[in-house]
Amino acid sequence: MYGNISIEKASQRKTMPDLAQNLGFGRHFTDHMFIMDYTEGRGWHDPRIVPYGPISHDPAAMIFHYGQAVFEGMKAFRTVSGEIALFRPEQNAKRLQRSSERLSIPTIDEAFVVEAIRTLVSLDKIWVPAKKGSSLYIRPFVIATEAMLGVRPSAQYSFIVIMSPVDAYYEEGLHPVNILVESYYARAVLGGTGNAKVAGNYAGSLKAQTLAKEHDCAQVLWLDAIEKKYLEEVGSMNVFFKIGGEVVTPSLSGSILDGITRSSIIHLLRNWGIPVTERKVSIDEIVQAHADGTLEEAYGTGTAAVVSPIGSLLWNGNRMEINGGQTGELVERLYLEITGIQEGTRPDQFGWLTYCE
Amino acid sequence: MYGNISIEKASQRKTMPDLAQNLGFGRHFTDHMFIMDYTEGRGWHDPRIVPYGPISHDPAAMIFHYGQAVFEGMKAFRTVSGEIALFRPEQNAKRLQRSSERLSIPTIDEAFVVEAIRTLVSLDKIWVPAKKGSSLYIRPFVIATEAMLGVRPSAQYSFIVIMSPVDAYYEEGLHPVNILVESYYARAVLGGTGNAKVAGNYAGSLKAQTLAKEHDCAQVLWLDAIEKKYLEEVGSMNVFFKIGGEVVTPSLSGSILDGITRSSIIHLLRNWGIPVTERKVSIDEIVQAHADGTLEEAYGTGTAAVVSPIGSLLWNGNRMEINGGQTGELVERLYLEITGIQEGTRPDQFGWLTYCE
């Protein structure tokens, strides 16, 4: 489609960190990376795998000025039988297209994105950790590279994939965190870029995140920017609540990211016969459910942690503890099911895994 | 403060384009650039001027992923007496601080920013064009450079200044443009980053800009994201209207950039005794003023064009022509005054110019 992927192998492999401990998140990178360039009039071209190393750009390259950049986050797992599997990579490739469209970036064929990633993972497969819960985090991203200061879509781009071996997010098992309900800062608004995975969304969220930490909270729960009433996301994760036996999650209103873990969880819950509804969820409703004792569980969902139980919500100075600050039954069941599928100890009944090689 | 600025001169100057014609905007760059780095624990350090050239970063550098980047835009002018002047650079330095704070980027001393720019302009002063209306566009920017994929403020940054000789925005004099009033896409919202000059704001605006061009419009007029009723900015400029003898411009509501040209124009109008009000301005009010014949002039304001007259507004499929599609008297007077101060043909009565060397 864009030509064959050429491979230039590193002359020598890096000194690898101990894949069994202290990897952290996104600190170590594998031996190789994938790159493909776009030039207006020529399209995407020159797909290649090269040794991991610095990239060089003119200081006027648009990525440094106007934030025209989209990305994805996904993982490769070493299953118990020793195979290497990707979790729903075609969903990431589809979302990369949607994000690109929102930022006027030329899209890349979905199947090609998956193939590029499979090829890269296969080449660097010794970097996929075997320890339970660990994985190879994969970061595909597209950046605007034209050296020109006019504000308009760039005429040149690079699509790059880098990979980082990472620990289980919760080394000692699921660990509920405190969350601050953010009443001033906004993550996104209808008509903005909140439903796309674009660079600028994350920069804008840092200040609120820093303020949350000052309140002994790990993250913020974002409210909608218009009425400051409806829940949107928690940090950079989707959010779920179990209230009176029913699971609810904010519907994809146009300012919320369509999370792949989110959709997998909705699918699992339906498959298990547990009622789950996508709808507007107000903070008032959560306060009421907490007051009357029907708020059973709350958790964030995303690729990095899979699920992240919420131990308490801090709202208008009041701390609402959820499930006694403990990990709930349902969130634990979801975690075990998804990580079980990923590590190959539970059947992949929905065909979510794509194998490498 | 951050140490002396070291200067490494280019071994040979670039082949310079003809500074009297066809410079375009942000396409040619001078011989040198300024760089200073930040490292957590050490602060800003190593201010230096080096030959203009590519910058190299790890592909995991945060700028490529999370949009943690702020910038400024300003100009140096060659006055009729041959001196080189900056227009209100201390205002840009102040705004760079405010933008940095919004994105959790460590700020830089204002006076130092101005001094760095003066030093760079002085070194590359042969690049400041002499032709009437042309100037040296100056782009200071700060980017997050730490190579780490966790979502949190970067521990490393670079502050860079590059410069580009540019033509007058309107080579043949002021030229009114058509503008599309944007009813779906949003530029910013209260609690977001709209009042800071951050990279992501611009990426998010590209799609609406592209759609505007399909309607034969040069740019969009942004409405507020909450009620879709109140005017915010036009493209990446502030916007002014003259209605029944009074000038109005949207107040700085929290989602509008505090433009330096905007504040200069308000200052001039007050000095001239022309009534000017900063307040909420609704699109309904503009439609009504157009219908009853009191909408006299409309224009955008910004560093690149100084002022940009609006010839017509396209709203809900109706085209409202303003001032017969011609450049208005007041916008022309403002243009002549500001460019006159910049080129040294009118007295700098407010002390807006800062001279280099």
XYZ file of C-alpha atoms in Angstrom:
714
model
C 0.000 0.000 0.000
C 2.680 2.490 1.021
C 5.501 0.237 -0.169
C 7.244 -2.547 1.710
C 8.492 -1.909 5.209
C 12.286 -1.750 4.999
C 14.211 -2.894 8.049
C 17.536 -1.518 9.171
C 18.597 -3.529 12.193
C 20.509 -1.949 15.055
C 24.186 -2.897 14.833
C 23.994 -3.925 18.448
C 21.138 -4.301 20.861
C 20.845 -1.965 23.837
C 21.695 -3.080 27.319
C 18.291 -4.259 28.416
C 16.891 -3.341 31.844
C 15.769 -6.181 34.091
C 12.336 -6.850 32.617
C 11.180 -8.397 35.873
C 11.336 -5.280 38.014
C 11.250 -1.491 38.285
C 10.494 -0.805 34.662
C 8.228 2.117 35.502
C 6.124 3.521 32.679
C 7.503 4.798 29.388
C 11.120 5.151 30.571
C 12.886 2.382 28.640
C 12.570 1.933 24.891
C 13.273 -1.017 22.627
C 16.001 -1.359 20.000
C 13.956 -0.212 17.032
C 11.233 2.181 15.965
C 8.933 2.436 12.970
C 8.798 5.600 10.837
C 6.806 6.576 7.761
C 6.672 10.043 6.197
C 3.959 12.037 4.472
C 4.540 14.699 1.859
C 1.704 16.606 0.231
C 1.199 15.385 -3.329
C 3.078 12.165 -2.654
C 1.131 10.759 0.279
C 2.495 8.424 2.948
C 5.748 6.853 1.864
C 8.982 5.149 2.942
C 7.736 2.922 5.756
C 10.801 1.719 7.593
C 12.056 0.213 10.802
C 15.290 1.766 12.021
C 17.363 1.691 15.215
C 15.674 3.634 18.026
C 17.256 7.059 18.232
C 16.768 10.818 18.199
C 14.723 12.479 15.484
C 15.861 15.778 14.071
C 13.591 18.592 12.916
C 13.820 22.200 11.884
C 12.921 24.402 14.872
C 10.146 25.852 12.700
C 8.554 22.392 12.311
C 4.876 22.805 13.080
C 4.871 20.189 15.855
C 6.846 22.627 18.009
C 4.321 25.432 17.540
C 0.771 24.350 16.796
C 0.282 20.980 18.465
C -0.819 19.166 15.338
C -0.180 15.686 16.775
C -2.256 12.601 17.509
C -1.313 9.379 19.242
C -2.422 5.967 20.442
C -1.560 3.758 23.377
C -1.751 -0.036 23.266
C 0.066 -3.079 24.602
C 1.665 -6.337 23.519
C 1.542 -9.227 25.993
C 3.590 -12.378 26.368
C 0.977 -15.051 26.970
C 1.513 -17.989 29.302
C 2.120 -20.182 26.247
C 4.910 -17.845 25.139
C 3.127 -16.225 22.203
C 2.996 -12.476 21.764
C -0.434 -10.914 21.440
C -1.821 -7.434 20.811
C -5.121 -6.433 22.420
C -7.656 -5.121 19.872
C -5.040 -3.219 17.805
C -7.520 -2.602 14.983
C -9.502 -0.425 17.394
C -6.460 1.753 18.033
C -5.826 2.012 14.296
C -9.425 3.129 13.744
C -9.234 5.723 16.466
C -5.943 7.011 15.100
C -7.841 7.696 11.875
C -10.642 9.523 13.682
C -8.169 11.594 15.702
C -6.226 12.436 12.535
C -9.379 13.598 10.786
C -10.203 15.934 13.666
C -6.790 17.607 13.366
C -6.741 17.704 9.539
C -3.947 15.110 9.422
C -3.960 12.698 6.452
C -5.137 9.280 7.653
C -3.274 5.981 7.376
C -4.869 2.698 6.348
C -5.931 0.781 9.461
C -4.672 -2.617 8.353
C -1.312 -1.098 7.495
C -0.985 0.449 10.957
C -1.615 -2.946 12.560
C 0.841 -4.616 10.191
C 3.539 -2.026 10.944
C 3.086 -2.594 14.664
C 3.128 -6.380 14.318
C 6.327 -6.195 12.311
C 7.993 -3.940 14.873
C 6.868 -6.038 17.836
C 8.088 -9.213 16.149
C 11.514 -7.694 15.571
C 11.823 -6.517 19.193
C 9.957 -9.409 20.784
C 12.685 -10.079 23.358
C 11.540 -6.796 24.932
C 8.063 -8.133 25.744
C 8.248 -8.871 29.478
C 7.053 -12.234 30.779
C 6.256 -11.242 34.353
C 2.567 -11.385 35.211
C 0.900 -8.031 34.592
C 3.805 -6.512 32.704
C 3.653 -5.771 28.991
C 5.220 -3.912 26.095
C 3.540 -0.514 25.829
C 3.251 0.627 22.211
C 3.021 4.303 21.285
C 2.069 5.117 17.682
C 1.981 8.872 16.993
C 1.772 11.303 14.101
C 3.457 14.721 14.154
C 3.377 17.696 11.780
C 6.899 18.278 10.461
C 6.679 21.043 7.856
C 8.981 23.966 8.717
C 6.594 26.889 8.272
C 4.959 29.228 10.759
C 1.657 29.907 9.002
C -1.364 28.516 10.853
C -2.771 25.884 8.494
C -2.539 22.078 8.248
C 1.053 20.941 7.723
C 2.086 19.618 4.300
C 4.459 17.074 5.895
C 4.099 14.537 8.701
C 5.859 11.612 10.333
C 4.079 8.534 11.683
C 6.281 6.933 14.323
C 5.892 3.895 16.589
C 8.032 3.483 19.703
C 7.740 0.771 22.348
C 8.467 0.601 26.058
C 8.426 -2.436 28.385
C 6.285 -1.533 31.405
C 5.406 -2.997 34.773
C 1.933 -3.890 35.866
C 0.321 -0.572 36.783
C -0.480 -1.883 40.253
C 2.448 -4.083 41.243
C 0.752 -5.228 44.435
C -2.728 -5.690 43.022
C -5.478 -3.123 42.519
C -5.108 -0.076 44.710
C -7.996 2.408 45.120
C -7.040 6.070 44.727
C -8.526 9.367 45.856
C -9.974 11.585 43.135
C -10.721 15.322 43.162
C -13.890 16.429 41.377
C -12.642 19.407 39.349
C -14.984 22.368 39.438
C -13.061 25.023 37.463
C -10.695 23.590 34.873
C -12.195 21.971 31.802
C -10.731 19.087 29.833
C -12.826 19.535 26.701
C -16.095 20.826 25.294
C -18.488 19.791 22.548
C -17.011 20.995 19.245
C -13.486 20.813 20.658
C -11.010 17.933 20.532
C -12.041 15.916 23.615
C -13.214 12.893 21.635
C -9.931 12.652 19.734
C -6.593 11.461 21.114
C -4.695 14.665 20.392
C -1.607 16.071 22.097
C -3.160 19.345 23.284
C -5.804 17.638 25.414
C -3.098 16.302 27.695
C -1.114 19.542 28.085
C -4.316 21.309 29.107
C -4.990 18.756 31.843
C -1.653 19.039 33.680
C -2.522 22.016 35.841
C -5.647 20.431 37.316
C -3.723 17.203 37.877
C -1.063 19.109 39.829
C -3.711 20.807 41.959
C -5.332 17.432 42.645
C -2.077 16.121 44.073
C -2.019 19.059 46.490
C -5.330 17.700 47.816
C -3.842 14.217 48.246
C -5.733 13.047 45.172
C -4.183 10.986 42.375
C -6.246 12.582 39.652
C -9.243 14.743 38.816
C -12.750 13.771 37.803
C -13.644 16.105 34.951
C -17.093 17.645 34.739
C -18.597 18.851 31.470
C -17.417 22.354 30.591
C -20.881 23.744 29.893
C -23.007 22.983 32.929
C -20.210 21.827 35.276
C -22.565 19.068 36.235
C -22.079 15.911 34.179
C -19.134 13.555 34.598
C -16.768 13.134 31.670
C -13.501 11.341 32.438
C -11.210 10.647 35.362
C -7.667 11.843 34.604
C -7.126 10.384 31.148
C -9.390 7.385 31.737
C -13.071 6.709 31.190
C -15.148 6.354 34.339
C -17.722 3.808 35.524
C -20.003 3.655 38.563
C -22.049 0.817 40.022
C -25.195 2.220 41.586
C -27.886 -0.001 43.053
C -26.736 -3.009 41.034
C -26.567 -1.148 37.724
C -23.378 -0.021 36.020
C -23.435 3.444 34.432
C -20.818 5.288 32.407
C -21.000 8.698 30.687
C -22.231 8.371 27.120
C -19.940 9.475 24.291
C -21.268 13.006 24.217
C -18.696 14.408 21.805
C -16.169 15.555 24.397
C -15.268 12.133 25.841
C -12.673 9.744 24.439
C -14.086 6.506 23.041
C -11.866 4.250 25.139
C -11.050 0.742 23.950
C -10.941 -0.580 27.519
C -14.263 1.219 28.074
C -15.880 -0.563 25.143
C -14.367 -3.910 26.184
C -15.805 -3.505 29.682
C -19.258 -2.630 28.386
C -19.071 -5.708 26.151
C -18.039 -7.963 29.051
C -20.727 -6.629 31.386
C -23.439 -7.211 28.783
C -22.056 -10.681 28.164
C -22.251 -11.401 31.881
C -25.830 -10.166 32.090
C -24.935 -7.227 34.312
C -27.025 -4.154 33.446
C -24.847 -1.372 32.014
C -26.054 1.955 30.660
C -24.273 4.695 28.750
C -25.957 7.948 29.662
C -25.392 11.350 31.212
C -24.280 10.923 34.825
C -24.408 14.010 37.042
C -22.247 14.680 40.071
C -25.475 15.343 41.995
C -26.595 11.815 41.250
C -23.313 10.436 42.586
C -23.592 12.539 45.746
C -27.165 11.299 46.237
C -26.230 7.664 45.637
C -23.388 8.014 48.122
C -25.742 9.566 50.666
C -28.384 6.871 50.351
C -25.869 4.025 50.307
C -26.473 2.794 46.745
C -23.071 3.899 45.349
C -21.344 0.515 45.315
C -18.253 0.940 43.152
C -16.408 3.486 41.027
C -13.414 3.039 38.728
C -11.498 4.459 35.835
C -10.632 2.415 32.749
C -7.767 2.742 30.289
C -4.934 0.923 28.592
C -2.243 1.704 31.165
C -4.011 0.432 34.294
C -6.880 -1.565 32.690
C -9.051 -0.528 35.652
C -8.310 1.848 38.517
C -10.651 1.675 41.509
C -11.715 4.982 43.038
C -11.462 4.891 46.833
C -12.969 8.306 47.418
C -14.200 11.430 45.640
C -13.416 14.899 46.977
C -16.168 17.323 45.961
C -16.712 20.809 47.359
C -14.489 19.963 50.290
C -16.399 16.792 51.195
C -14.735 13.409 50.889
C -17.082 10.617 49.805
C -15.592 7.212 50.517
C -16.673 4.481 48.113
C -16.966 0.810 49.084
C -15.123 1.526 52.326
C -12.134 2.661 50.275
C -11.651 -0.922 49.095
C -11.472 -2.492 45.650
C -14.961 -3.619 44.672
C -15.963 -7.106 43.559
C -17.012 -6.123 40.072
C -13.945 -4.058 39.246
C -11.767 -6.950 40.414
C -13.713 -9.402 38.281
C -13.288 -7.135 35.249
C -9.575 -6.792 35.917
C -9.062 -10.541 36.217
C -11.074 -11.214 33.062
C -9.312 -8.669 30.848
C -5.808 -9.392 32.103
C -6.650 -13.103 31.892
C -7.538 -12.763 28.233
C -4.397 -10.693 27.650
C -2.076 -13.208 29.318
C -3.828 -16.173 27.727
C -5.168 -17.777 30.904
C -8.791 -17.105 29.960
C -10.410 -17.875 26.613
C -10.306 -15.112 24.007
C -13.985 -15.634 23.234
C -14.469 -12.310 21.438
C -11.377 -12.521 19.232
C -9.711 -9.571 20.912
C -6.153 -10.852 20.517
C -3.992 -10.444 17.412
C -0.825 -12.516 17.454
C 2.574 -11.381 16.228
C 4.627 -13.567 13.877
C 20.201 35.724 35.979
C 20.510 32.483 34.041
C 24.136 33.152 33.165
C 25.549 35.161 30.289
C 24.261 34.522 26.810
C 27.041 32.761 24.919
C 27.253 33.385 21.197
C 28.465 30.885 18.627
C 28.410 32.650 15.287
C 27.558 30.804 12.094
C 30.737 30.074 10.147
C 29.062 31.570 7.114
C 25.835 33.430 6.646
C 22.995 31.860 4.667
C 22.170 32.968 1.158
C 19.604 35.606 1.971
C 16.328 35.814 0.033
C 15.468 39.142 -1.607
C 14.079 40.984 1.405
C 12.102 43.296 -0.862
C 9.724 40.725 -2.297
C 7.930 37.395 -1.947
C 9.075 36.621 1.560
C 5.755 35.066 2.473
C 5.182 34.308 6.161
C 7.454 32.128 8.282
C 9.265 30.455 5.399
C 12.767 31.950 5.646
C 14.783 31.985 8.834
C 17.764 34.028 9.935
C 21.329 32.862 10.565
C 21.014 32.280 14.287
C 18.627 31.145 16.975
C 18.504 31.458 20.742
C 18.231 28.404 22.998
C 18.078 27.942 26.755
C 17.369 24.700 28.601
C 15.526 23.810 31.775
C 16.250 20.828 33.971
C 14.308 20.084 37.117
C 16.390 20.935 40.168
C 18.755 23.122 38.153
C 16.303 25.580 36.601
C 16.825 27.474 33.343
C 20.431 27.374 32.252
C 22.884 27.672 29.359
C 21.386 30.578 27.425
C 23.099 30.622 24.049
C 22.868 31.868 20.521
C 23.882 29.263 17.948
C 23.669 28.890 14.165
C 20.085 28.230 13.036
C 19.674 24.524 12.445
C 17.758 21.353 13.262
C 17.076 20.349 16.844
C 17.292 16.722 17.818
C 15.104 15.003 20.387
C 14.325 11.521 21.608
C 11.110 10.323 19.928
C 9.671 9.897 23.435
C 10.193 13.625 24.169
C 6.940 14.904 25.618
C 6.512 17.630 22.987
C 5.743 14.893 20.438
C 2.996 13.379 22.586
C 1.297 15.738 25.008
C 1.427 19.195 23.446
C 3.125 20.869 26.398
C 4.251 23.908 24.382
C 3.634 27.658 24.496
C 4.726 30.381 22.123
C 4.698 34.066 21.282
C 4.622 36.089 18.083
C 6.148 39.560 17.773
C 8.011 41.700 15.270
C 11.136 43.812 14.840
C 10.892 46.790 12.468
C 13.487 48.803 10.613
C 12.400 52.381 11.194
C 12.751 55.093 8.562
C 15.768 56.388 10.471
C 17.411 52.976 10.157
C 17.082 51.897 13.768
C 15.632 48.527 14.712
C 12.680 48.523 17.073
C 10.571 45.904 18.836
C 6.879 46.613 19.468
C 5.910 46.164 23.135
C 8.112 43.071 23.661
C 7.614 43.190 27.425
C 3.945 42.392 26.814
C 4.878 39.235 24.919
C 7.274 38.236 27.684
C 4.508 38.681 30.265
C 2.054 36.636 28.260
C 4.642 33.898 27.769
C 4.750 33.655 31.546
C 0.976 33.436 31.836
C 0.784 30.795 29.103
C 3.570 28.808 30.767
C 1.774 28.866 34.099
C -1.389 27.485 32.489
C 0.540 24.510 31.087
C 2.632 23.886 34.234
C 5.808 25.025 32.440
C 8.438 26.808 34.569
C 8.354 30.531 33.760
C 11.258 32.677 32.532
C 12.043 36.148 33.811
C 10.363 38.748 31.569
C 13.311 41.107 31.330
C 15.583 38.214 30.404
C 13.264 37.155 27.569
C 13.363 40.685 26.145
C 17.138 40.832 26.534
C 17.581 37.476 24.775
C 15.442 38.673 21.873
C 17.257 42.011 21.628
C 20.594 40.229 21.553
C 19.454 37.847 18.835
C 17.892 40.608 16.718
C 21.026 42.715 17.015
C 23.190 39.829 15.820
C 20.932 39.121 12.828
C 19.928 42.720 12.148
C 20.759 42.512 8.432
C 17.694 40.260 8.194
C 15.285 43.027 9.245
C 13.695 44.112 5.959
C 13.525 47.804 5.099
C 10.565 47.730 2.734
C 7.484 49.524 4.020
C 5.214 47.136 5.890
C 7.714 44.302 6.065
C 9.331 43.189 9.324
C 11.261 40.486 11.095
C 8.777 38.103 12.683
C 10.070 36.711 15.989
C 8.876 33.393 17.386
C 9.811 32.578 20.979
C 8.552 29.152 22.092
C 8.962 26.664 24.922
C 8.717 22.903 24.414
C 8.719 19.941 26.817
C 11.738 17.770 26.060
C 11.859 15.027 28.694
C 11.820 11.566 27.111
C 9.122 9.882 29.177
C 5.583 8.789 28.344
C 3.855 9.334 31.685
C 1.261 12.113 31.643
C 2.637 14.744 33.998
C 4.551 18.019 33.577
C 7.897 17.475 31.880
C 11.079 17.765 33.962
C 12.988 19.274 30.992
C 12.246 22.077 28.537
C 13.863 24.177 25.837
C 13.116 27.856 25.281
C 13.939 28.732 21.680
C 13.686 31.918 19.616
C 13.698 31.808 15.825
C 13.170 34.733 13.437
C 11.746 35.067 9.943
C 11.713 38.121 7.649
C 8.130 38.606 6.451
C 6.254 40.747 3.938
C 3.522 43.151 4.844
C 0.472 40.957 5.419
C -1.468 42.921 2.821
C 1.008 43.813 0.075
C -1.496 46.004 -1.758
C -3.033 47.657 1.250
C -5.807 46.445 3.529
C -8.037 43.849 1.922
C -11.380 42.896 3.514
C -12.028 39.144 3.817
C -15.111 36.967 4.150
C -15.585 35.231 7.476
C -17.698 32.198 8.376
C -19.469 32.308 11.735
C -18.707 28.830 13.132
C -21.699 27.161 14.719
C -20.336 23.722 15.646
C -16.610 23.664 16.298
C -15.319 25.347 19.431
C -11.975 27.046 19.864
C -11.948 27.110 23.663
C -14.077 27.142 26.782
C -13.854 28.710 30.226
C -11.486 26.554 32.310
C -9.651 25.410 29.178
C -6.584 26.948 27.537
C -8.164 29.613 25.289
C -6.656 32.556 27.171
C -3.139 31.127 26.884
C -0.997 30.979 23.762
C -0.577 27.203 23.733
C 0.127 24.876 20.829
C -2.998 22.752 21.123
C -5.379 25.685 20.599
C -4.114 26.041 17.059
C -4.262 22.357 16.085
C -7.867 22.241 17.239
C -8.783 25.193 15.009
C -7.503 23.781 11.697
C -10.571 21.760 10.799
C -12.975 24.695 11.088
C -10.532 26.859 9.125
C -10.480 24.290 6.322
C -14.277 24.160 6.241
C -14.417 27.974 6.121
C -12.290 27.973 2.985
C -14.821 25.628 1.352
C -17.353 28.413 1.903
C -15.075 30.971 0.259
C -14.255 32.400 3.662
C -10.726 33.232 4.846
C -11.394 32.306 8.435
C -14.008 31.525 11.069
C -15.571 33.736 13.693
C -15.621 31.640 16.855
C -18.642 31.680 19.134
C -18.434 30.802 22.809
C -18.576 27.041 23.367
C -21.268 27.143 26.020
C -24.171 29.131 24.590
C -22.946 29.307 20.966
C -24.017 32.903 21.089
C -21.212 35.255 22.088
C -18.331 36.192 19.811
C -14.835 35.176 20.883
C -12.131 35.513 18.208
C -11.803 35.563 14.438
C -9.338 32.900 13.274
C -6.433 33.508 15.634
C -7.132 37.246 15.985
C -9.200 39.320 18.363
C -12.288 40.921 16.864
C -13.733 44.464 16.955
C -16.982 45.959 15.687
C -18.067 49.552 15.223
C -21.789 49.829 15.847
C -23.597 53.158 15.803
C -20.392 55.085 16.427
C -19.235 52.922 19.325
C -16.476 50.334 19.142
C -17.085 47.044 20.941
C -14.869 44.016 21.430
C -15.491 40.816 23.398
C -14.280 41.135 26.983
C -11.534 38.803 28.206
C -13.940 36.179 29.474
C -11.354 33.525 30.247
C -11.435 31.763 26.875
C -10.138 34.663 24.723
C -6.489 35.525 24.130
C -5.382 38.848 25.619
C -3.987 40.212 22.355
C -1.269 42.854 22.422
C -2.587 44.474 19.243
C -6.042 44.342 20.849
C -4.858 46.222 23.920
C -2.924 48.730 21.766
C -6.058 49.444 19.736
C -8.214 49.932 22.813
C -5.552 52.314 24.135
C -5.456 54.298 20.869
C -9.244 54.541 20.601
C -9.515 55.846 24.166
C -6.719 58.313 23.452
C -8.623 59.516 20.397
C -11.836 59.945 22.343
C -13.636 57.228 20.413
C -15.949 55.227 22.700
C -14.764 51.624 23.060
C -16.295 48.974 25.292
C -15.102 45.521 26.274
C -18.187 43.417 26.882
C -20.072 40.340 25.748
C -21.064 40.740 22.097
C -23.674 38.326 20.766
C -24.049 37.217 17.166
C -27.732 38.225 17.437
C -26.640 41.765 18.197
C -24.421 41.800 15.104
C -27.251 40.462 12.937
C -29.574 43.132 14.320
C -27.044 45.927 13.810
C -26.515 44.751 10.262
C -30.268 44.690 9.645
C -30.855 48.175 11.006
C -27.825 49.648 9.276
C -25.777 50.527 12.385
C -23.019 47.932 11.808
C -20.343 50.225 10.433
C -17.098 48.260 10.574
C -15.675 44.911 11.662
C -12.070 43.767 11.846
C -9.677 41.277 13.369
C -6.500 42.352 15.167
C -3.215 40.528 15.649
C 0.536 40.734 15.268
C 0.741 39.240 11.776
C -1.730 41.556 9.998
C -2.071 44.332 12.611
C -5.709 44.711 11.509
C -7.745 42.649 9.066
C -11.019 44.190 7.856
C -14.029 41.869 7.623
C -15.894 42.357 4.352
C -18.727 39.982 5.153
C -19.949 37.481 7.714
C -21.577 34.215 6.656
C -24.028 33.056 9.322
C -26.643 30.353 8.964
C -26.285 30.557 5.197
C -26.844 34.332 5.068
C -24.049 36.616 3.969
C -23.979 39.956 5.759
C -21.864 42.494 3.901
C -20.177 45.076 6.109
C -19.391 48.628 4.973
C -20.130 47.638 1.378
C -17.327 45.086 1.590
C -14.824 47.943 1.784
C -12.152 48.810 4.326
C -13.648 51.168 6.892
C -12.298 54.574 7.872
C -11.546 53.677 11.467
C -9.745 50.418 10.756
C -7.603 52.249 8.195
C -6.808 54.983 10.696
C -5.788 52.377 13.266
C -3.613 50.588 10.725
C -1.839 53.776 9.688
C -1.256 54.810 13.300
C 0.146 51.493 14.503
C 2.297 50.840 11.440
C 3.369 54.505 11.573
C 4.602 54.064 15.146
C 6.316 50.818 14.166
C 8.131 52.315 11.168
C 8.981 55.508 13.044
C 6.951 57.939 10.948
C 4.565 58.734 13.810
C 5.566 59.652 17.349
C 5.904 56.781 19.822
C 3.912 58.693 22.398
C 3.131 55.681 24.601
C 6.666 54.291 24.682
C 5.720 51.149 22.799
C 9.039 50.747 21.000
C 12.131 49.065 22.419
C 15.270 49.602 20.360
C 17.920 47.031 19.635
C 21.553 48.132 20.054
